[in-house]
PDB file of C-alpha atoms in Angstrom:
ATOM      1  CA  MET A 523       3.087  20.191  26.355  1.00 51.00           C
ATOM      2  CA  ASP A 524       4.800  16.924  25.043  1.00 68.00           C
ATOM      3  CA  ILE A 525       7.761  14.679  27.191  1.00 72.00           C
ATOM      4  CA  GLU A 526      10.079  16.334  25.271  1.00 77.00           C
ATOM      5  CA  GLN A 527       9.601  19.985  26.172  1.00 81.00           C
ATOM      6  CA  LYS A 528       8.634  19.072  30.038  1.00 84.00           C
ATOM      7  CA  GLN A 529      11.821  17.155  30.090  1.00 88.00           C
ATOM      8  CA  VAL A 530      13.423  20.860  28.953  1.00 90.00           C
ATOM      9  CA  GLU A 531      11.656  22.867  31.575  1.00 93.00           C
ATOM     10  CA  LEU A 532      12.250  20.232  34.513  1.00 94.00           C
ATOM     11  CA  ILE A 533      15.984  20.062  33.474  1.00 95.00           C
ATOM     12  CA  ASP A 534      16.224  23.885  33.825  1.00 96.00           C
ATOM     13  CA  HIS A 535      14.725  24.329  36.946  1.00 95.00           C
ATOM     14  CA  PHE A 536      16.637  21.515  38.819  1.00 96.00           C
ATOM     15  CA  VAL A 537      19.866  23.003  37.312  1.00 96.00           C
ATOM     16  CA  LYS A 538      19.031  26.157  38.427  1.00 96.00           C
ATOM     17  CA  GLN A 539      18.486  24.852  42.206  1.00 96.00           C
ATOM     18  CA  ALA A 540      21.221  22.894  42.199  1.00 96.00           C
ATOM     19  CA  SER A 541      23.884  25.963  41.513  1.00 96.00           C
ATOM     20  CA  ALA A 542      22.051  27.418  44.379  1.00 95.00           C
ATOM     21  CA  LEU A 543      22.554  24.590  47.053  1.00 94.00           C
ATOM     22  CA  ASN A 544      25.687  23.202  48.628  1.00 93.00           C
ATOM     23  CA  GLY A 545      26.256  19.884  50.778  1.00 92.00           C
ATOM     24  CA  PRO A 546      23.155  18.339  52.609  1.00 93.00           C
ATOM     25  CA  ALA A 547      20.819  20.792  50.828  1.00 95.00           C
ATOM     26  CA  LEU A 548      21.416  19.295  48.405  1.00 96.00           C
ATOM     27  CA  SER A 549      20.073  16.204  49.442  1.00 94.00           C
ATOM     28  CA  PRO A 550      16.518  16.913  49.109  1.00 95.00           C
ATOM     29  CA  LEU A 551      16.728  18.511  45.537  1.00 96.00           C
ATOM     30  CA  ILE A 552      17.935  15.313  44.739  1.00 96.00           C
ATOM     31  CA  ALA A 553      15.049  13.168  45.866  1.00 95.00           C
ATOM     32  CA  GLU A 554      13.113  15.666  44.388  1.00 96.00           C
ATOM     33  CA  ALA A 555      14.539  15.124  41.116  1.00 97.00           C
ATOM     34  CA  THR A 556      14.368  11.253  41.092  1.00 97.00           C
ATOM     35  CA  SER A 557      11.021  11.036  41.933  1.00 96.00           C
ATOM     36  CA  ASN A 558       9.740  13.605  39.282  1.00 95.00           C
ATOM     37  CA  PRO A 559       7.404  11.770  37.018  1.00 93.00           C
ATOM     38  CA  ASN A 560       8.094  13.546  34.192  1.00 93.00           C
ATOM     39  CA  LEU A 561      12.102  13.861  34.288  1.00 94.00           C
ATOM     40  CA  PHE A 562      13.738  11.265  32.943  1.00 94.00           C
ATOM     41  CA  ALA A 563      17.442  12.666  32.339  1.00 94.00           C
ATOM     42  CA  PHE A 564      19.874  13.542  34.684  1.00 96.00           C
ATOM     43  CA  SER A 565      23.357  14.235  32.760  1.00 93.00           C
ATOM     44  CA  GLU A 566      22.985  17.799  32.988  1.00 95.00           C
ATOM     45  CA  ILE A 567      22.471  18.332  36.867  1.00 96.00           C
ATOM     46  CA  LEU A 568      25.381  15.914  37.295  1.00 95.00           C
ATOM     47  CA  SER A 569      27.197  18.214  35.686  1.00 94.00           C
ATOM     48  CA  VAL A 570      26.413  21.100  38.321  1.00 96.00           C
ATOM     49  CA  PRO A 571      29.844  21.915  39.894  1.00 96.00           C
ATOM     50  CA  ASN A 572      28.067  21.867  43.458  1.00 94.00           C
ATOM     51  CA  VAL A 573      26.881  18.333  42.838  1.00 96.00           C
ATOM     52  CA  LEU A 574      29.994  17.444  41.913  1.00 95.00           C
ATOM     53  CA  GLU A 575      31.551  18.818  44.716  1.00 95.00           C
ATOM     54  CA  LEU A 576      29.610  16.100  46.647  1.00 95.00           C
ATOM     55  CA  GLU A 577      32.292  13.650  45.556  1.00 95.00           C
ATOM     56  CA  GLY A 578      34.195  12.179  48.698  1.00 93.00           C
ATOM     57  CA  THR A 579      32.453  13.871  51.252  1.00 94.00           C
ATOM     58  CA  GLU A 580      30.074  12.273  53.428  1.00 93.00           C
ATOM     59  CA  TYR A 581      27.252  13.293  51.227  1.00 93.00           C
ATOM     60  CA  SER A 582      28.526  11.288  48.392  1.00 95.00           C
ATOM     61  CA  VAL A 583      25.752   9.027  48.434  1.00 95.00           C
ATOM     62  CA  TYR A 584      23.601  11.385  47.310  1.00 95.00           C
ATOM     63  CA  LEU A 585      25.786  11.813  44.164  1.00 95.00           C
ATOM     64  CA  ASP A 586      25.630   8.110  43.515  1.00 96.00           C
ATOM     65  CA  VAL A 587      22.144   8.199  43.827  1.00 96.00           C
ATOM     66  CA  LEU A 588      22.164  10.165  41.182  1.00 96.00           C
ATOM     67  CA  ARG A 589      24.239   8.479  38.892  1.00 96.00           C
ATOM     68  CA  LEU A 590      22.310   5.475  39.445  1.00 97.00           C
ATOM     69  CA  PHE A 591      19.178   7.296  37.925  1.00 97.00           C
ATOM     70  CA  ALA A 592      21.267   8.763  35.401  1.00 96.00           C
ATOM     71  CA  HIS A 593      22.998   5.296  34.333  1.00 94.00           C
ATOM     72  CA  GLY A 594      21.408   2.476  36.288  1.00 95.00           C
ATOM     73  CA  THR A 595      18.817  -0.336  36.344  1.00 97.00           C
ATOM     74  CA  TRP A 596      16.792  -1.590  39.158  1.00 97.00           C
ATOM     75  CA  SER A 597      19.398  -4.680  39.042  1.00 96.00           C
ATOM     76  CA  ASP A 598      22.041  -2.226  39.854  1.00 96.00           C
ATOM     77  CA  TYR A 599      20.188  -0.758  42.791  1.00 97.00           C
ATOM     78  CA  LYS A 600      19.625  -4.069  44.213  1.00 95.00           C
ATOM     79  CA  GLY A 601      23.004  -5.148  43.825  1.00 94.00           C
ATOM     80  CA  ASN A 602      24.052  -2.257  45.908  1.00 93.00           C
ATOM     81  CA  THR A 603      21.330  -1.576  48.991  1.00 91.00           C
ATOM     82  CA  GLY A 604      24.008  -1.425  51.457  1.00 90.00           C
ATOM     83  CA  GLN A 605      25.714   1.123  49.993  1.00 92.00           C
ATOM     84  CA  LEU A 606      22.748   3.465  48.431  1.00 94.00           C
ATOM     85  CA  PRO A 607      19.855   5.179  50.886  1.00 93.00           C
ATOM     86  CA  HIS A 608      16.182   3.453  50.786  1.00 94.00           C
ATOM     87  CA  LEU A 609      14.061   4.440  47.793  1.00 96.00           C
ATOM     88  CA  VAL A 610      10.609   5.769  48.175  1.00 96.00           C
ATOM     89  CA  PRO A 611       7.930   4.393  45.726  1.00 97.00           C
ATOM     90  CA  ASP A 612       7.847   7.133  43.293  1.00 97.00           C
ATOM     91  CA  GLN A 613      11.743   6.232  43.079  1.00 97.00           C
ATOM     92  CA  VAL A 614      11.066   2.570  42.482  1.00 97.00           C
ATOM     93  CA  LEU A 615       8.811   3.391  39.657  1.00 97.00           C
ATOM     94  CA  LYS A 616      11.117   5.955  38.182  1.00 97.00           C
ATOM     95  CA  LEU A 617      14.100   3.308  38.280  1.00 98.00           C
ATOM     96  CA  LYS A 618      11.871   0.533  36.979  1.00 98.00           C
ATOM     97  CA  GLN A 619      10.748   2.638  34.199  1.00 98.00           C
ATOM     98  CA  LEU A 620      14.716   3.511  33.225  1.00 98.00           C
ATOM     99  CA  THR A 621      15.385  -0.145  33.252  1.00 98.00           C
ATOM    100  CA  VAL A 622      13.120  -0.448  30.289  1.00 98.00           C
ATOM    101  CA  LEU A 623      14.588   2.409  28.302  1.00 97.00           C
ATOM    102  CA  THR A 624      17.973   0.812  28.534  1.00 96.00           C
ATOM    103  CA  LEU A 625      16.830  -2.972  28.205  1.00 97.00           C
ATOM    104  CA  ALA A 626      15.519  -1.466  24.955  1.00 96.00           C
ATOM    105  CA  GLU A 627      18.360   0.485  23.727  1.00 91.00           C
ATOM    106  CA  THR A 628      20.101  -3.008  22.596  1.00 89.00           C
ATOM    107  CA  ASN A 629      16.586  -5.077  21.770  1.00 93.00           C
ATOM    108  CA  LYS A 630      13.391  -4.342  20.243  1.00 94.00           C
ATOM    109  CA  VAL A 631      12.092  -7.513  21.151  1.00 97.00           C
ATOM    110  CA  LEU A 632      12.010  -7.948  24.944  1.00 98.00           C
ATOM    111  CA  PRO A 633      10.875 -11.308  26.543  1.00 98.00           C
ATOM    112  CA  TYR A 634       8.601 -11.247  29.337  1.00 98.00           C
ATOM    113  CA  ASP A 635      10.535 -13.657  30.931  1.00 97.00           C
ATOM    114  CA  GLN A 636      13.620 -11.122  30.924  1.00 97.00           C
ATOM    115  CA  LEU A 637      11.210  -8.225  32.007  1.00 98.00           C
ATOM    116  CA  MET A 638       9.745  -9.766  34.754  1.00 97.00           C
ATOM    117  CA  LEU A 639      13.255 -10.821  36.231  1.00 97.00           C
ATOM    118  CA  GLU A 640      14.833  -7.387  35.733  1.00 97.00           C
ATOM    119  CA  LEU A 641      11.475  -5.489  37.147  1.00 97.00           C
ATOM    120  CA  ASP A 642      10.591  -7.992  40.512  1.00 95.00           C
ATOM    121  CA  VAL A 643       7.449  -8.640  38.638  1.00 95.00           C
ATOM    122  CA  VAL A 644       5.783 -11.648  39.324  1.00 93.00           C
ATOM    123  CA  ASN A 645       3.394 -12.288  36.678  1.00 95.00           C
ATOM    124  CA  VAL A 646       2.538 -11.166  33.225  1.00 96.00           C
ATOM    125  CA  ARG A 647      -0.772  -9.473  34.061  1.00 96.00           C
ATOM    126  CA  GLU A 648       1.332  -7.426  36.566  1.00 97.00           C
ATOM    127  CA  LEU A 649       3.875  -6.768  33.990  1.00 98.00           C
ATOM    128  CA  GLU A 650       1.505  -5.660  31.236  1.00 97.00           C
ATOM    129  CA  ASP A 651       0.036  -3.191  33.583  1.00 97.00           C
ATOM    130  CA  PHE A 652       3.199  -1.458  34.078  1.00 98.00           C
ATOM    131  CA  LEU A 653       4.348  -1.452  30.920  1.00 98.00           C
ATOM    132  CA  ILE A 654       0.628  -0.166  29.454  1.00 97.00           C
ATOM    133  CA  ASN A 655       0.467   2.634  32.379  1.00 97.00           C
ATOM    134  CA  GLU A 656       3.538   3.308  33.400  1.00 97.00           C
ATOM    135  CA  CYS A 657       5.639   3.089  30.498  1.00 97.00           C
ATOM    136  CA  MET A 658       3.481   3.573  27.125  1.00 96.00           C
ATOM    137  CA  TYR A 659       0.836   6.001  28.859  1.00 95.00           C
ATOM    138  CA  ALA A 660       3.579   8.273  30.231  1.00 93.00           C
ATOM    139  CA  GLY A 661       4.775   8.453  26.763  1.00 92.00           C
ATOM    140  CA  ILE A 662       8.580   6.891  27.220  1.00 94.00           C
ATOM    141  CA  VAL A 663       7.934   4.030  25.066  1.00 96.00           C
ATOM    142  CA  ARG A 664       5.762   2.508  22.124  1.00 96.00           C
ATOM    143  CA  GLY A 665       4.959  -1.193  20.898  1.00 97.00           C
ATOM    144  CA  LYS A 666       2.957  -4.361  20.854  1.00 97.00           C
ATOM    145  CA  LEU A 667       2.531  -6.435  23.558  1.00 97.00           C
ATOM    146  CA  ASP A 668       2.432 -10.185  22.277  1.00 96.00           C
ATOM    147  CA  GLN A 669       0.908 -12.631  24.757  1.00 94.00           C
ATOM    148  CA  LEU A 670       1.573 -15.570  22.184  1.00 95.00           C
ATOM    149  CA  ARG A 671       4.834 -14.880  22.111  1.00 96.00           C
ATOM    150  CA  ARG A 672       5.256 -13.683  25.673  1.00 97.00           C
ATOM    151  CA  CYS A 673       6.930 -10.399  24.564  1.00 97.00           C
ATOM    152  CA  PHE A 674       6.840  -6.973  24.266  1.00 98.00           C
ATOM    153  CA  GLU A 675       8.005  -5.526  20.816  1.00 98.00           C
ATOM    154  CA  VAL A 676       9.573  -2.127  20.781  1.00 97.00           C
ATOM    155  CA  GLN A 677       8.785   0.283  18.574  1.00 96.00           C
ATOM    156  CA  PHE A 678      10.008   3.885  20.205  1.00 95.00           C
ATOM    157  CA  ALA A 679      11.676   3.967  23.376  1.00 95.00           C
ATOM    158  CA  ALA A 680      13.047   7.866  24.619  1.00 91.00           C
ATOM    159  CA  GLY A 681      16.536   7.719  25.366  1.00 88.00           C
ATOM    160  CA  ARG A 682      18.760   7.732  28.603  1.00 91.00           C
ATOM    161  CA  ASP A 683      21.809   9.676  29.751  1.00 90.00           C
ATOM    162  CA  LEU A 684      24.970   8.211  27.858  1.00 86.00           C
ATOM    163  CA  ARG A 685      27.273   6.495  30.161  1.00 76.00           C
ATOM    164  CA  PRO A 686      30.734   6.663  30.540  1.00 70.00           C
ATOM    165  CA  GLY A 687      32.600   5.486  27.711  1.00 67.00           C
ATOM    166  CA  GLN A 688      29.379   5.245  25.555  1.00 59.00           C
ATOM    167  CA  LEU A 689      29.840   8.271  23.620  1.00 56.00           C
ATOM    168  CA  GLY A 690      33.060   7.044  22.191  1.00 62.00           C
ATOM    169  CA  ASN A 691      31.248   4.107  20.778  1.00 63.00           C
ATOM    170  CA  MET A 692      28.050   6.153  19.754  1.00 57.00           C
ATOM    171  CA  ILE A 693      30.503   8.326  17.344  1.00 67.00           C
ATOM    172  CA  LYS A 694      32.065   4.943  15.891  1.00 62.00           C
ATOM    173  CA  THR A 695      28.579   3.551  15.471  1.00 65.00           C
ATOM    174  CA  LEU A 696      27.499   6.614  13.511  1.00 70.00           C
ATOM    175  CA  SER A 697      30.604   6.834  11.736  1.00 74.00           C
ATOM    176  CA  ASP A 698      30.072   3.616  10.512  1.00 75.00           C
ATOM    177  CA  TRP A 699      26.583   4.638   9.502  1.00 74.00           C
ATOM    178  CA  LEU A 700      27.801   7.338   7.551  1.00 81.00           C
ATOM    179  CA  THR A 701      30.572   5.364   5.675  1.00 81.00           C
ATOM    180  CA  THR A 702      27.489   2.597   5.028  1.00 84.00           C
ATOM    181  CA  SER A 703      25.137   5.137   3.893  1.00 87.00           C
ATOM    182  CA  ASP A 704      27.715   6.688   1.544  1.00 82.00           C
ATOM    183  CA  ASN A 705      28.709   3.590  -0.297  1.00 85.00           C
ATOM    184  CA  LEU A 706      25.339   2.991  -0.915  1.00 83.00           C
ATOM    185  CA  LEU A 707      24.637   6.286  -2.413  1.00 85.00           C
ATOM    186  CA  HIS A 708      27.841   5.620  -4.232  1.00 79.00           C
ATOM    187  CA  THR A 709      26.292   2.622  -5.536  1.00 86.00           C
ATOM    188  CA  ILE A 710      22.956   3.983  -6.318  1.00 91.00           C
ATOM    189  CA  GLN A 711      24.351   7.091  -8.193  1.00 86.00           C
ATOM    190  CA  GLU A 712      26.443   4.550 -10.256  1.00 83.00           C
ATOM    191  CA  LYS A 713      23.277   2.162 -11.250  1.00 86.00           C
ATOM    192  CA  ILE A 714      21.515   5.332 -12.325  1.00 90.00           C
ATOM    193  CA  LYS A 715      24.206   6.588 -14.607  1.00 83.00           C
ATOM    194  CA  TRP A 716      24.289   2.896 -16.139  1.00 86.00           C
ATOM    195  CA  ALA A 717      20.369   3.021 -16.695  1.00 88.00           C
ATOM    196  CA  ASP A 718      20.960   6.827 -18.067  1.00 85.00           C
ATOM    197  CA  THR A 719      23.600   4.836 -20.530  1.00 86.00           C
ATOM    198  CA  MET A 720      21.258   1.981 -21.131  1.00 85.00           C
ATOM    199  CA  SER A 721      18.413   4.051 -22.194  1.00 86.00           C
ATOM    200  CA  GLU A 722      20.436   6.469 -24.299  1.00 84.00           C
ATOM    201  CA  ILE A 723      22.036   3.118 -26.057  1.00 88.00           C
ATOM    202  CA  ASP A 724      18.310   2.298 -26.453  1.00 84.00           C
ATOM    203  CA  LYS A 725      17.156   5.489 -27.911  1.00 84.00           C
ATOM    204  CA  LYS A 726      19.996   4.803 -30.415  1.00 84.00           C
ATOM    205  CA  HIS A 727      19.086   1.716 -31.235  1.00 86.00           C
ATOM    206  CA  ARG A 728      15.624   2.557 -31.838  1.00 87.00           C
ATOM    207  CA  LYS A 729      16.517   5.427 -34.139  1.00 85.00           C
ATOM    208  CA  ASP A 730      18.626   3.149 -36.117  1.00 84.00           C
ATOM    209  CA  VAL A 731      16.072   0.761 -36.355  1.00 87.00           C
ATOM    210  CA  GLU A 732      13.544   3.089 -37.412  1.00 86.00           C
ATOM    211  CA  GLU A 733      15.518   4.788 -40.030  1.00 84.00           C
ATOM    212  CA  ARG A 734      16.678   0.789 -41.596  1.00 86.00           C
ATOM    213  CA  VAL A 735      12.648   0.127 -41.735  1.00 85.00           C
ATOM    214  CA  GLU A 736      12.336   3.531 -43.610  1.00 84.00           C
ATOM    215  CA  ASP A 737      15.118   2.610 -46.104  1.00 83.00           C
ATOM    216  CA  VAL A 738      13.718  -0.997 -46.839  1.00 84.00           C
ATOM    217  CA  LYS A 739      10.229   1.303 -46.995  1.00 81.00           C
ATOM    218  CA  LYS A 740      11.911   3.242 -49.814  1.00 82.00           C
ATOM    219  CA  SER A 741      13.875   0.848 -51.692  1.00 81.00           C
ATOM    220  CA  LEU A 742      10.298  -1.664 -52.053  1.00 80.00           C
ATOM    221  CA  SER A 743       8.944   1.435 -53.182  1.00 79.00           C
ATOM    222  CA  ILE A 744      11.774   2.058 -55.676  1.00 80.00           C
ATOM    223  CA  LYS A 745      11.482  -1.484 -56.861  1.00 73.00           C
ATOM    224  CA  ALA A 746       8.146  -1.490 -56.749  1.00 70.00           C
ATOM    225  CA  ASP A 747       7.643   1.434 -59.220  1.00 72.00           C
ATOM    226  CA  ILE A 748      10.537   0.130 -61.859  1.00 74.00           C
ATOM    227  CA  ASP A 749       8.448  -3.170 -61.684  1.00 68.00           C
ATOM    228  CA  PHE A 750       5.418  -1.158 -62.649  1.00 66.00           C
ATOM    229  CA  ARG A 751       6.922   0.668 -65.439  1.00 69.00           C
ATOM    230  CA  GLY A 752       8.644  -2.669 -66.898  1.00 65.00           C
ATOM    231  CA  HIS A 753       5.253  -4.126 -67.225  1.00 62.00           C
ATOM    232  CA  GLU A 754       3.763  -1.206 -69.023  1.00 60.00           C
ATOM    233  CA  GLU A 755       6.598  -1.382 -71.852  1.00 59.00           C
ATOM    234  CA  ILE A 756       5.841  -5.209 -72.356  1.00 58.00           C
ATOM    235  CA  TYR A 757       2.292  -4.157 -73.202  1.00 55.00           C
ATOM    236  CA  SER A 758       2.227  -1.178 -75.275  1.00 55.00           C
ATOM    237  CA  GLU A 759       4.689  -0.498 -78.511  1.00 51.00           C
ATOM    238  CA  PRO A 760       7.245   2.354 -78.649  1.00 53.00           C
ATOM    239  CA  GLY A 761       6.094   5.460 -80.958  1.00 50.00           C
ATOM    240  CA  GLY A 762       2.494   5.189 -81.182  1.00 48.00           C
ATOM    241  CA  VAL A 763      -0.538   3.428 -81.121  1.00 48.00           C
ATOM    242  CA  MET A 764      -1.668   0.860 -83.817  1.00 49.00           C
ATOM    243  CA  ASP A 765      -4.987   0.178 -85.097  1.00 49.00           C
ATOM    244  CA  TYR A 766      -6.160  -0.898 -88.956  1.00 48.00           C
ATOM    245  CA  GLU A 767      -8.428  -0.135 -91.989  1.00 52.00           C
ATOM    246  CA  GLU A 768      -9.022  -1.817 -95.040  1.00 51.00           C
ATOM    247  CA  ASP A 769      -7.189  -1.759 -97.958  1.00 51.00           C
ATOM    248  CA  ARG A 770      -8.490  -1.191-101.329  1.00 54.00           C
ATOM    249  CA  GLY A 771      -8.672  -5.185-101.737  1.00 55.00           C
ATOM    250  CA  GLY A 772     -10.521  -5.452 -98.934  1.00 55.00           C
ATOM    251  CA  ARG A 773      -7.938  -6.503 -96.236  1.00 55.00           C
ATOM    252  CA  PRO A 774      -7.651  -4.970 -93.253  1.00 53.00           C
ATOM    253  CA  LYS A 775      -4.184  -2.395 -93.168  1.00 53.00           C
ATOM    254  CA  ARG A 776      -2.348  -1.573 -89.977  1.00 51.00           C
ATOM    255  CA  ARG A 777      -1.796   2.013 -89.681  1.00 53.00           C
ATOM    256  CA  ARG A 778       0.253   3.914 -87.324  1.00 50.00           C
ATOM    257  CA  HIS A 779      -0.690   6.664 -85.236  1.00 50.00           C
ATOM    258  CA  PRO A 780       1.898   9.045 -83.540  1.00 52.00           C
ATOM    259  CA  VAL A 781       2.006   9.393 -80.085  1.00 48.00           C
TER     260      VAL A 781
END
């Protein structure tokens, strides 16, 4: 089963569970969801009315935890440890995985120094082990570890939940992309049309040249025939062929044979 199918089934499971619970009973469910090694999307759980009702109550901290895993990073957690509950190891791992996904959203080449700072990793070996074992093997990212350049080249990264206000920016980005694509398509169509026109012009030009060549050939043929007939007339007399015979005095006498 691929990661997308696992996500769908897990989200459906936790949404149904959350819809049947209230108040403090949601705490262990949220802890379970944020610890699950195969779940990386939380917006559907966040939208459950029972979960949203935690806002402003003594249990709102669990709603904050769910929001952290939906939109936040490990650095966000470190900056708010006083307001958030302690995370278990599975939650720490999950939040660091999500941090890599967030970084990959805006940059496809992630420097090792930046990753070590964001993930609280002390050396390159530990960082590469994390990227290979916890990210690439998990199927949430694909990429290349470049030890010479000390960076991780991202080829694929799973998407995270949209943050508040991010939808508008995404719509604008897609709209700009669509406009650019339409303009490019129009340009390509114009170039195709121009190429077709030039092809027709070239065909017509070739046809005209071929017709001119044929006309010249015919003209040369006619001229050659006329010249040949002129030479025949020079070397022959009109009216017949001449031969000779002797007259009574022994002198040759010319006689004409009718033709």
